[in-house]
Coordinates of C-alpha atoms and ligand atoms in Angstrom, one line a residue:
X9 CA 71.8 95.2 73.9
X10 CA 73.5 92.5 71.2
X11 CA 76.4 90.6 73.3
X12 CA 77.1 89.1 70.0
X13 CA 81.0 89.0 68.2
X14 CA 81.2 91.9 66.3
X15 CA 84.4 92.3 64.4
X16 CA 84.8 96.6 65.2
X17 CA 84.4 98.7 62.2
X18 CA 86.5 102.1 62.4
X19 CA 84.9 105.8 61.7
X20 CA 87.8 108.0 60.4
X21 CA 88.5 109.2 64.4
X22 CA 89.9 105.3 64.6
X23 CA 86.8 104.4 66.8
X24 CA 84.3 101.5 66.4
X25 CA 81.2 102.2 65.2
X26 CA 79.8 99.5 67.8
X27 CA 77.7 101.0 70.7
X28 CA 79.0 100.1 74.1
X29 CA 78.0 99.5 78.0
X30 CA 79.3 102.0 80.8
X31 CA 79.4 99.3 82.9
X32 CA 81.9 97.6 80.2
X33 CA 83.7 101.0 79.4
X34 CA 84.7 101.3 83.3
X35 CA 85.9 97.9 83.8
X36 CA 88.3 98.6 81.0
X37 CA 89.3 102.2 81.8
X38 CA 90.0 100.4 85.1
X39 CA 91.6 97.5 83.6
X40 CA 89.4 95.1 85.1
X41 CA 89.0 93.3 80.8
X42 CA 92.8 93.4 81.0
X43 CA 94.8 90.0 82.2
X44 CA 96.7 90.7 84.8
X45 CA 100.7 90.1 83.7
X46 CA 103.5 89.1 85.6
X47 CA 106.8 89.7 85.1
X48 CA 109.0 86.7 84.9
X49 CA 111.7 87.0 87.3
X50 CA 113.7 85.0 90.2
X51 CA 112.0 84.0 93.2
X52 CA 112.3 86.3 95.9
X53 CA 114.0 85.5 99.4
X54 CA 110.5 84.2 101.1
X55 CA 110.3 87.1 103.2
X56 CA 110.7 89.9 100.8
X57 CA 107.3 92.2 100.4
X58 CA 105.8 94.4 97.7
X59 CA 102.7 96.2 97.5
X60 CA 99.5 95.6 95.1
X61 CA 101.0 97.6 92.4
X62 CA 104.6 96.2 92.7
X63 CA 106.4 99.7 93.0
X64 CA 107.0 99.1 96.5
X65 CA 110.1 96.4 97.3
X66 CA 111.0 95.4 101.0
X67 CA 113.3 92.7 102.8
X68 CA 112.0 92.9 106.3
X69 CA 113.9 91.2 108.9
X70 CA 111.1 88.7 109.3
X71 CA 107.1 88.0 109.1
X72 CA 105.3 87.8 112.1
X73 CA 101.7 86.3 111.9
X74 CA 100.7 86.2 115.4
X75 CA 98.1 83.1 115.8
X76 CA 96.4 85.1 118.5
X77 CA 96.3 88.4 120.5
X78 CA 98.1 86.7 123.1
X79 CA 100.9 85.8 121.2
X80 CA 101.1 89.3 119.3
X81 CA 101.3 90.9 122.9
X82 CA 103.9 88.1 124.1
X83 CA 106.1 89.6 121.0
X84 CA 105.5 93.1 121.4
X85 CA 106.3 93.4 125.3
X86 CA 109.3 90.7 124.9
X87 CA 111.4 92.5 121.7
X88 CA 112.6 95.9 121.6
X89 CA 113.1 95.5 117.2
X90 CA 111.3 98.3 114.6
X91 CA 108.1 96.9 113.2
X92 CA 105.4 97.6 110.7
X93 CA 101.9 96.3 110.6
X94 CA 100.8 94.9 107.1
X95 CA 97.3 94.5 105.7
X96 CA 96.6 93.7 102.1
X97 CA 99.7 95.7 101.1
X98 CA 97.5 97.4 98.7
X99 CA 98.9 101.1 99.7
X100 CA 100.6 102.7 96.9
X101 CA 103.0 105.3 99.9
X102 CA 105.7 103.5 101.8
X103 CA 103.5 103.3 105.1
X104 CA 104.9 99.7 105.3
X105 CA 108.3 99.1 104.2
X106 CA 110.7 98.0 106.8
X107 CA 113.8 96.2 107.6
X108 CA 112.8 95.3 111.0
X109 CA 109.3 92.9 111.4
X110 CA 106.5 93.3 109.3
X111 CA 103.1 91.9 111.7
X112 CA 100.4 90.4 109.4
X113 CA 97.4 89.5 111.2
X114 CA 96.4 87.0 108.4
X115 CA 95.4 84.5 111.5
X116 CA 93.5 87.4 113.2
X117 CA 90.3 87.3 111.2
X118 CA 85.9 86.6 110.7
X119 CA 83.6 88.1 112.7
X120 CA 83.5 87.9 116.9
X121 CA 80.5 89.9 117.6
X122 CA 77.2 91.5 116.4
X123 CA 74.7 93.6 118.1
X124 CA 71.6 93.2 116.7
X125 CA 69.8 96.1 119.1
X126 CA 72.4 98.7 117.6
X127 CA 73.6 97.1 114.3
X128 CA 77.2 96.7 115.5
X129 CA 79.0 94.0 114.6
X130 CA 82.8 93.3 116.0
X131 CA 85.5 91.9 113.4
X132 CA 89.4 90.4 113.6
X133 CA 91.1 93.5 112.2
X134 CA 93.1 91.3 109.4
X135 CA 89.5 90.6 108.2
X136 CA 89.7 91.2 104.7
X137 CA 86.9 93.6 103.4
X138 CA 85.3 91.6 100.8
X139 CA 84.8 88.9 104.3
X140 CA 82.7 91.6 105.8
X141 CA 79.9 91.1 103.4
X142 CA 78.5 87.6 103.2
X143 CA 79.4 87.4 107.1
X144 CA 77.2 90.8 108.0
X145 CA 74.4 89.5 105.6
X146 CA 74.3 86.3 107.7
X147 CA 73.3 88.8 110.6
X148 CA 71.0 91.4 108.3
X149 CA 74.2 93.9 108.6
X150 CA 75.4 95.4 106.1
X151 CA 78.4 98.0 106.1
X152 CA 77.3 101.7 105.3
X153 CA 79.3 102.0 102.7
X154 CA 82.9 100.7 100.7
X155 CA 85.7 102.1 98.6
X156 CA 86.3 100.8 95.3
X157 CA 87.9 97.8 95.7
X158 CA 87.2 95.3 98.4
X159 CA 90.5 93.6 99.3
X160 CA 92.1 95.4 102.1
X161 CA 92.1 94.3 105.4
X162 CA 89.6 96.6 107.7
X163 CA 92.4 97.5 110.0
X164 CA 94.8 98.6 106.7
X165 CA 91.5 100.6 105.5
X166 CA 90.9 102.5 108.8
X167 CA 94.4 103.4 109.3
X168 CA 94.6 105.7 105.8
X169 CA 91.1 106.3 106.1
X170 CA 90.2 104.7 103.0
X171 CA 86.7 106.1 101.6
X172 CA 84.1 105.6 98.8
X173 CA 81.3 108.5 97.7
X174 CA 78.6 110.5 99.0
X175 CA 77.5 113.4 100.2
X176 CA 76.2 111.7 103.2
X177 CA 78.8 109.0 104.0
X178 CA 82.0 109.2 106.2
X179 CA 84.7 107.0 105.6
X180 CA 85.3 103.8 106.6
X181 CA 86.8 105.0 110.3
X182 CA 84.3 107.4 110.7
X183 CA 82.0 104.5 111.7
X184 CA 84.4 103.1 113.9
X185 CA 82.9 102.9 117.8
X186 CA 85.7 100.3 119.2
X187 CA 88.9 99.4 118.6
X188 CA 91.5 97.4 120.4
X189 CA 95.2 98.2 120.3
X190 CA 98.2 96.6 121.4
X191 CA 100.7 99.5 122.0
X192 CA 104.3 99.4 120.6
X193 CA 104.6 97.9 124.5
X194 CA 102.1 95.3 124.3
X195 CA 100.0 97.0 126.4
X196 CA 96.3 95.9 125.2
X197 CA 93.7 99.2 124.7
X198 CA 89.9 98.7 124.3
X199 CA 88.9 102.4 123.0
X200 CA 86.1 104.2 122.1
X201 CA 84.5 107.9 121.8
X202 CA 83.8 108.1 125.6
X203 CA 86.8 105.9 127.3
X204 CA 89.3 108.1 125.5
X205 CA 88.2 110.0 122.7
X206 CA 91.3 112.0 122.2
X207 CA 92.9 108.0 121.5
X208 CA 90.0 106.5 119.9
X209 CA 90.1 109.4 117.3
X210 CA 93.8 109.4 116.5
X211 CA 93.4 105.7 116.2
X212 CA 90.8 105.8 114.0
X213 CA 93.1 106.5 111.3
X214 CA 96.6 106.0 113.1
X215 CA 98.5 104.7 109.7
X216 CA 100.0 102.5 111.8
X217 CA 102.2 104.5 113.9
X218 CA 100.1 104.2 117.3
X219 CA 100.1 100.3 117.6
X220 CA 98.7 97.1 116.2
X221 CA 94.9 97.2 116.0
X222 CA 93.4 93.8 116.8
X223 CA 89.9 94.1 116.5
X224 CA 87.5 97.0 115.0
X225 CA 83.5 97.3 115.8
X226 CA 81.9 98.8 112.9
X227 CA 78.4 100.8 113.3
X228 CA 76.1 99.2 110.7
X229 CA 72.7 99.3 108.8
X230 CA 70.4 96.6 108.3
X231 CA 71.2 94.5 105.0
X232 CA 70.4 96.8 101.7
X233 CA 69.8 96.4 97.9
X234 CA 71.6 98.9 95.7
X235 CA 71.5 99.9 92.4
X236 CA 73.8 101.6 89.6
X237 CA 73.8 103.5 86.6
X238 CA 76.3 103.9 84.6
X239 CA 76.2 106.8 81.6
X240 CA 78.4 109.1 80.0
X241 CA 77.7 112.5 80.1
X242 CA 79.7 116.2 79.1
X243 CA 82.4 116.8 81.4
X244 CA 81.3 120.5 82.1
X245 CA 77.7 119.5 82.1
X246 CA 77.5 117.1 84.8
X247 CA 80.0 119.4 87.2
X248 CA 77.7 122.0 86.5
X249 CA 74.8 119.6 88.4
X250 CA 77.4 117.5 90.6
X251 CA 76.0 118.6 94.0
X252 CA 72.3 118.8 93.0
X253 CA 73.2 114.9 92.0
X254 CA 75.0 113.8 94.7
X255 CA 72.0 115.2 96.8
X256 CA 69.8 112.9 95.2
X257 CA 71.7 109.7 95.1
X258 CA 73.1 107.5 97.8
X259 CA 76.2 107.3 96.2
X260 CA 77.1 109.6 93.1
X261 CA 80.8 110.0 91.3
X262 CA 82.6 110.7 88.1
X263 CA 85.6 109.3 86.2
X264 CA 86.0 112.2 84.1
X265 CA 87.9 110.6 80.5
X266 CA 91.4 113.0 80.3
X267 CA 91.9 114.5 77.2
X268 CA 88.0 114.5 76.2
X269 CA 85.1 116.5 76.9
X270 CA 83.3 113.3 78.5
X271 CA 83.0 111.9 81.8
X272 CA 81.7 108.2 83.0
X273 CA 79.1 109.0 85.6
X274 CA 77.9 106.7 88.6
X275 CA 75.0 107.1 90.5
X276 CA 73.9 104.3 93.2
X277 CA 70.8 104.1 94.7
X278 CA 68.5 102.1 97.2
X279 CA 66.1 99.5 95.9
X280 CA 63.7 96.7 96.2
X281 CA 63.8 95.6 92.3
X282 CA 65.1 91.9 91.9
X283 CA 68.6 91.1 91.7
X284 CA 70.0 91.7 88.1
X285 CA 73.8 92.4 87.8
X286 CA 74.6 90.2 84.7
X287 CA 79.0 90.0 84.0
X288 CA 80.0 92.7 81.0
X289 CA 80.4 90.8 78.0
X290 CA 84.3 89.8 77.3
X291 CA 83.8 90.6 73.6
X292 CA 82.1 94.1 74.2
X293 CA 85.3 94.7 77.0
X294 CA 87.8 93.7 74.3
X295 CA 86.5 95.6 71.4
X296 CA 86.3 98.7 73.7
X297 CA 89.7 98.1 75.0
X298 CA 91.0 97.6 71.4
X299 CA 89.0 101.1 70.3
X300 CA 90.9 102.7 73.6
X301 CA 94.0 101.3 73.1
X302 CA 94.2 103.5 69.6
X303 CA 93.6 106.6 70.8
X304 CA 96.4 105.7 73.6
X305 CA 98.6 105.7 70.6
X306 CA 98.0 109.2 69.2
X307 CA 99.6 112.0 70.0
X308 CA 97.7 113.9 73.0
X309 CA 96.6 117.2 70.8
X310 CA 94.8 114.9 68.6
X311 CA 93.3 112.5 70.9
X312 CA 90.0 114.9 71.8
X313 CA 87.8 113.7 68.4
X314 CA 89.0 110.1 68.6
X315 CA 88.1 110.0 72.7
X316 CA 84.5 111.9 71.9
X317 CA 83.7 109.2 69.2
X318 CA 84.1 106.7 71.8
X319 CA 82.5 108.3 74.5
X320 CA 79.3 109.4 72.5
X321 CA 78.8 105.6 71.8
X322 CA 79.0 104.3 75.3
X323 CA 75.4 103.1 76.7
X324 CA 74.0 103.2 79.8
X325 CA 73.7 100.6 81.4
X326 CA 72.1 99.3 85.1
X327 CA 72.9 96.5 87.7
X328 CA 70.7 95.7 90.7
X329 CA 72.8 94.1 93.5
X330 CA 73.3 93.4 97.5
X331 CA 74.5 96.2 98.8
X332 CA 78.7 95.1 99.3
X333 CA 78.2 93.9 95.7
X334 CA 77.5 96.9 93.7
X335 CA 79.7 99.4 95.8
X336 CA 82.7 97.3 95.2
X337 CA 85.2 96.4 92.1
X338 CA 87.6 94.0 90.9
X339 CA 90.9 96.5 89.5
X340 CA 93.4 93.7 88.3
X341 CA 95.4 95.8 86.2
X342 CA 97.8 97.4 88.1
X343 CA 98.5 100.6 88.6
X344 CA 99.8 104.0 90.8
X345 CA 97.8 107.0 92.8
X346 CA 97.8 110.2 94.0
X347 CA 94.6 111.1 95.5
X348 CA 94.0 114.3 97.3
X349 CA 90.6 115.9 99.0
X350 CA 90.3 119.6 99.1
X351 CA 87.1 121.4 100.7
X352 CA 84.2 120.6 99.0
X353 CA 83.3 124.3 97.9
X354 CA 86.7 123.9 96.1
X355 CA 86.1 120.4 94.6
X356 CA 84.6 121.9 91.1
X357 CA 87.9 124.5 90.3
X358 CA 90.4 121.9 92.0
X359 CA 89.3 119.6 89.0
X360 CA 88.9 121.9 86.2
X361 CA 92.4 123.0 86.9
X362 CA 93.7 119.4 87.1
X363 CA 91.8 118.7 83.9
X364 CA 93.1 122.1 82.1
X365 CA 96.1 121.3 83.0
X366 CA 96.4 118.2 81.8
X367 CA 95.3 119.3 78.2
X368 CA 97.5 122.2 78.3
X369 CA 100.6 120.8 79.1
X370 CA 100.0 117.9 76.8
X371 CA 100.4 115.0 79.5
X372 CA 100.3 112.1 78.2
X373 CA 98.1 109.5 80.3
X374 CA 94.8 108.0 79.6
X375 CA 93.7 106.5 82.7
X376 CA 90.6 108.2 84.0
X377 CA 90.2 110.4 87.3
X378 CA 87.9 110.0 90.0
X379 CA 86.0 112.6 91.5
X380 CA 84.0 111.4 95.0
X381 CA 82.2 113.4 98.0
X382 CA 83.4 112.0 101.8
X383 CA 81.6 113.4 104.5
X384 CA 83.2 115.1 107.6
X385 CA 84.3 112.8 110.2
X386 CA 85.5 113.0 113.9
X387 CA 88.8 111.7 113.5
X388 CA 92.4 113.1 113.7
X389 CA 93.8 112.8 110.2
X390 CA 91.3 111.5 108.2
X391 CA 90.6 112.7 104.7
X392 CA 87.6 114.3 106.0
X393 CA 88.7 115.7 109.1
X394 CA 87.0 118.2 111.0
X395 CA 84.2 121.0 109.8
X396 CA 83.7 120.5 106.4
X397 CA 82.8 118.1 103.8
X398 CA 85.6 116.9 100.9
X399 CA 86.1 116.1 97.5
X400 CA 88.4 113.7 96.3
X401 CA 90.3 113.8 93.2
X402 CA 92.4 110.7 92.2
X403 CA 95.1 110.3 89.3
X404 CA 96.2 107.1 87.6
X405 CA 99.3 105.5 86.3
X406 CA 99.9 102.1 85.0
X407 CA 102.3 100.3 87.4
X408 CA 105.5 100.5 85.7
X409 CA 105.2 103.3 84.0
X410 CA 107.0 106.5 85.1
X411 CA 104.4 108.5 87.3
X412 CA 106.7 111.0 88.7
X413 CA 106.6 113.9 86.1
X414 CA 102.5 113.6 85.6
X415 CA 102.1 113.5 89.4
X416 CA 104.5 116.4 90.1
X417 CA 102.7 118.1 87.7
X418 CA 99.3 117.9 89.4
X419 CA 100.0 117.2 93.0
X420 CA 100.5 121.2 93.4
X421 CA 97.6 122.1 92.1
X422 CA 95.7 120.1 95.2
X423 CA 98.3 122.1 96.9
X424 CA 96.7 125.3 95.9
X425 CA 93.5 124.2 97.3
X426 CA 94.1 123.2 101.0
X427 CA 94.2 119.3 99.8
X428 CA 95.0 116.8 102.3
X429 CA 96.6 113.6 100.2
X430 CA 95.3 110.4 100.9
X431 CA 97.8 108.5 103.5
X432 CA 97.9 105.2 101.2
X433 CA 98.4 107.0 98.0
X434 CA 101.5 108.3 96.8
X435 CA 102.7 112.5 97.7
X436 CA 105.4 113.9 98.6
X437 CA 104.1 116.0 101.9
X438 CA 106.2 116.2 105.2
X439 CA 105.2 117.1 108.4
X440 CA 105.7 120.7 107.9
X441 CA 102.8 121.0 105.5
X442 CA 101.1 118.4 107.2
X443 CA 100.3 120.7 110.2
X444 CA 98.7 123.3 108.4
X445 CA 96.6 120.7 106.9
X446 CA 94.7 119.1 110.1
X447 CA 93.9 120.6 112.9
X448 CA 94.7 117.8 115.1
X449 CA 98.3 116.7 113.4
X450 CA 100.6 118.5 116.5
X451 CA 98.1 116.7 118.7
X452 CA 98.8 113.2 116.8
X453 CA 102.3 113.8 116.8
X454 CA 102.5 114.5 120.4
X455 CA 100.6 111.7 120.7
X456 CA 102.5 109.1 118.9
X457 CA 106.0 109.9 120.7
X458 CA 104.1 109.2 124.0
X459 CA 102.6 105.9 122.4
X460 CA 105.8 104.9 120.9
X461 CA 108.7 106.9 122.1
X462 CA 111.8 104.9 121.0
X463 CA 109.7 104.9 117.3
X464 CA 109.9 101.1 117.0
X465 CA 107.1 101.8 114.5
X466 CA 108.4 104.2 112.5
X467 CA 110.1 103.6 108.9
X468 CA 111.7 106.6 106.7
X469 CA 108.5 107.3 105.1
X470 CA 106.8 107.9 108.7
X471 CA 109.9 109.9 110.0
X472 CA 109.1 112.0 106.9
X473 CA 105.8 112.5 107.9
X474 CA 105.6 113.0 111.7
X475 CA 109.4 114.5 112.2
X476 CA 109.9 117.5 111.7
Ligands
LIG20 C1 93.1 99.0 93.3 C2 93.0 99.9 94.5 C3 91.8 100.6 94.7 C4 91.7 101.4 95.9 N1 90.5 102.1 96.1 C5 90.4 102.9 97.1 C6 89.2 103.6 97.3 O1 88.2 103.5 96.6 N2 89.1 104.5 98.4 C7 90.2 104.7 99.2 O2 90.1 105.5 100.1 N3 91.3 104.0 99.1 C8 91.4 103.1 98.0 N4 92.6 102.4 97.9 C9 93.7 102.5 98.9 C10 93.5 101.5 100.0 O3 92.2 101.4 100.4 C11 94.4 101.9 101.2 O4 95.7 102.1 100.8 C12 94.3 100.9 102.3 O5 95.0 101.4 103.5 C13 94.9 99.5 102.0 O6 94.6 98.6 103.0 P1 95.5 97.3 103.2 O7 94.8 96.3 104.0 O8 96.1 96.8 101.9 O9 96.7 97.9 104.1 P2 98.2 98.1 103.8 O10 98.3 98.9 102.6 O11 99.0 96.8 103.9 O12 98.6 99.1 105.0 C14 98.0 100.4 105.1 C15 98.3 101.0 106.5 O13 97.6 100.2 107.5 C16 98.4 99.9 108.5 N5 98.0 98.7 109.1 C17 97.7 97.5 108.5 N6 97.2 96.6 109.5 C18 97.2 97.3 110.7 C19 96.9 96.9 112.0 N7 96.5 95.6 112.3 N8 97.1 97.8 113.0 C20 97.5 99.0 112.7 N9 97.8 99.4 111.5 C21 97.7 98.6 110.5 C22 99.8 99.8 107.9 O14 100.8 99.9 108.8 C23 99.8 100.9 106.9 O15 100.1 102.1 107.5 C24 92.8 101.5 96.8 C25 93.9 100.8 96.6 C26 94.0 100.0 95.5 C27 95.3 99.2 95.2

């Protein structure tokens, strides 16, 4: 493959007749090619908060960044006031906003502990995720496996049960074995499966409402060498195949391209080769964006041709990493989601409806979806909770734009298929649907008025969601 400047000659369907990288073509359907702007505006009062895609705006009383535990439980058993614990703030739902105090364990982080025997390891739970993996490696560790972005803090990413893909991998809190949390009373909890399991498994994924989690031991694998393909493939022809593939790779998912007959397909696997996992060449990036960018300006019923020229010229392309290296992105362009999972026997209609729909009602996006596998987990709301196996389907808007109509437009679909949303992505479920959803929601429910019965840590978005 040519990295040289090549000025992009147009084909009637407006695309370049240059051949491209996957690996390219998903950093800019993800905007990773794009510079990340910011708005010029006034400085905010030094405590005000927003979240990673800016669509999220809160003036909390104050900031608490406890230096230690002992200080966090000094606060917690000493002031009666709401709070909110904050990680990277990169939920897209108002789990956070509050006017009382948000708590940002920003002091609270590295690594405390590691098992060799077991490959457990014990981190600070404002440990950020991209920490984890130079600090595991030091140690031959490695996490099973990550979402797609690397910048939360672990105990933000357990508490919505943040995920990546495949058919044989849990999300993040489903390999949890420890936690410690400081109750709404400053009462300090070391928890795992057989102290309490009922209080280890709510906490697990506890989006905050049970307490502040201090500290979370991960079960782990010895360090690992991945690595990925990228292609692009028919839509129909790789769902056709998508369980037979995510049988044989590690890791296996699909950004299907709406408004196209295409797909951008992943597949991750173990290896031993040598470490190759060059940068995507700027120019390529730019002259893809530029070719994307055009068909963003025609009108949706024409968009099809113009999208398949592009596709069919994207190349495959391969990178050979560390493990926490290739499962990982950088996403600087901003954006909004709405991710749900539905039953994995109803992953493949879930999406053809989504994408159907999208063509037939004309919607007029052009940010890619994700389609993933998570593995059944023990835990009480997590996305995989309980018996059976999910897909995930996400949906995209550029922060800023308007994602209310294309998002009401979709979310009931995931309705019609038993899908649970993601707890850091934006939906508009209450806890009347909610209880149908999860076998255990009463029991978290009941759980978190006896952890926190004045609901110091609720917010409006959490009152929504676990009061009926
Ligand atoms: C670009 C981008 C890509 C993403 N990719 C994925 C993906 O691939 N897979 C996926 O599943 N999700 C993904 N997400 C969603 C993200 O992983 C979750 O929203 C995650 O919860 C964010 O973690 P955070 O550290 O930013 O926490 P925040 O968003 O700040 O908080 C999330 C929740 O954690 C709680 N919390 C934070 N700290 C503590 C604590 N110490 N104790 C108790 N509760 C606490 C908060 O109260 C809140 O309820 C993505 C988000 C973005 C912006």
């Amino acid at each position: 493959m040519s990295h040289s400047t090549v000025k992009p000659a147009h084909n009637r369907n407006g695309a370049s007749r240059r051949r491209f990288l996957t690996s390219s073509a998903l950093a800019v359907a993800f905007g990773q090619a794009a510079p990340l702007v910011q708005a010029k505006r006034k400085p905010p009062p030094p405590t005000q908060w927003r979240n990673w895609s800016g669509g999220l705006v809160a003036d909390p009383k104050a900031r608490f960044s406890p230096s230690d535990e002992d200080q966090l439980v000094d606060f917690l058993s000493s002031t009666r006031g709401r709070i909110r614990p904050v990680g990277s703030g990169h939920s897209f739902s108002p789990l956070v906003p509050t006017d009382g105090h948000l708590v940002v364990l920003d002091q609270l982080t590295g690594l405390l502990d590691h098992d060799a025997k077991n490959q457990q390891a014990t981190f600070a739970a404002g440990t950020t995720l991209t920490n984890t993996g130079p600090l595991l490696a030091a140690h031959n560790q490695a996490f099973m496996n990550l979402p797609d972005i690397d910048r939360q803090t672990l105990a933000g990413a357990i508490a919505t049960s943040t995920h990546g893909t495949g058919l044989d991998f849990k999300s993040l809190s489903g390999y949890v074995t420890e936690l410690r949390l400081v109750t709404p009373a400053g009462e300090v909890l070391d928890i795992n499966e057989s102290s309490n399991a009922d209080l280890f498994n709510a906490a697990c994924v506890s989006l905050g409402a049970l307490g502040v989690v201090t500290r979370v031991t991960m079960q782990n694998r010895d360090s690992y060498r991945l690595k990925v393909k990228n292609w692009v493939e028919p839509t129909q022809d790789v769902m056709d195949n998508f369980r037979s593939r995510a049988s044989r790779y590690r890791h296996f998912e699909i950004f299907p391209l709406v408004h196209s007959d295409y797909s951008m397909v992943q597949a991750i696997e173990e290896t031993q080769e040598p470490i190759n996992n060059p940068p995507p060449a700027p120019e390529e990036e730019a002259a893809l964006a530029q070719a994307m960018a055009m068909w963003a300006q025609a009108p949706t019923n024409q968009r099809r041709p113009m999208i398949n020229a592009v596709a069919e010229q994207i190349q495959p392309s391969e990178a050979v990493d560390v493990s926490y290296k290739i499962l990982s992105n950088l996403r600087n362009t901003r954006f909004n989601e709405m991710e749900y999972s539905v039953p994995l026997e109803y992953g493949y209609d879930c999406l053809n409806e989504v994408l159907q729909t999208i063509k037939e009602e004309a919607a007029d996006v052009v940010f890619p979806l994700e389609y993933r596998y998570i593995k059944r987990d023990n835990t009480w709301l997590g996305m995989s909770a309980g018996n059976e196996d999910h897909a995930s389907i996400s949906i995209h808007r550029m922060a800023g734009e308007d994602y209310r109509p294309y998002f009401d437009l979709i979310e009931p679909i995931f309705w019609k298929y038993g899908g649970r949303p993601h707890w850091g992505k934006i939906h508009s479920l209450g806890a009347l649907q909610l209880r149908g959803l999860y076998p255990r929601f009463r029991d978290f429910e009941a759980l978190r008025s006896k952890m926190d019965p004045t609901g110091r840590m609720l917010n409006a978005h959490l009152r929504e969601l676990f009061i009926a």
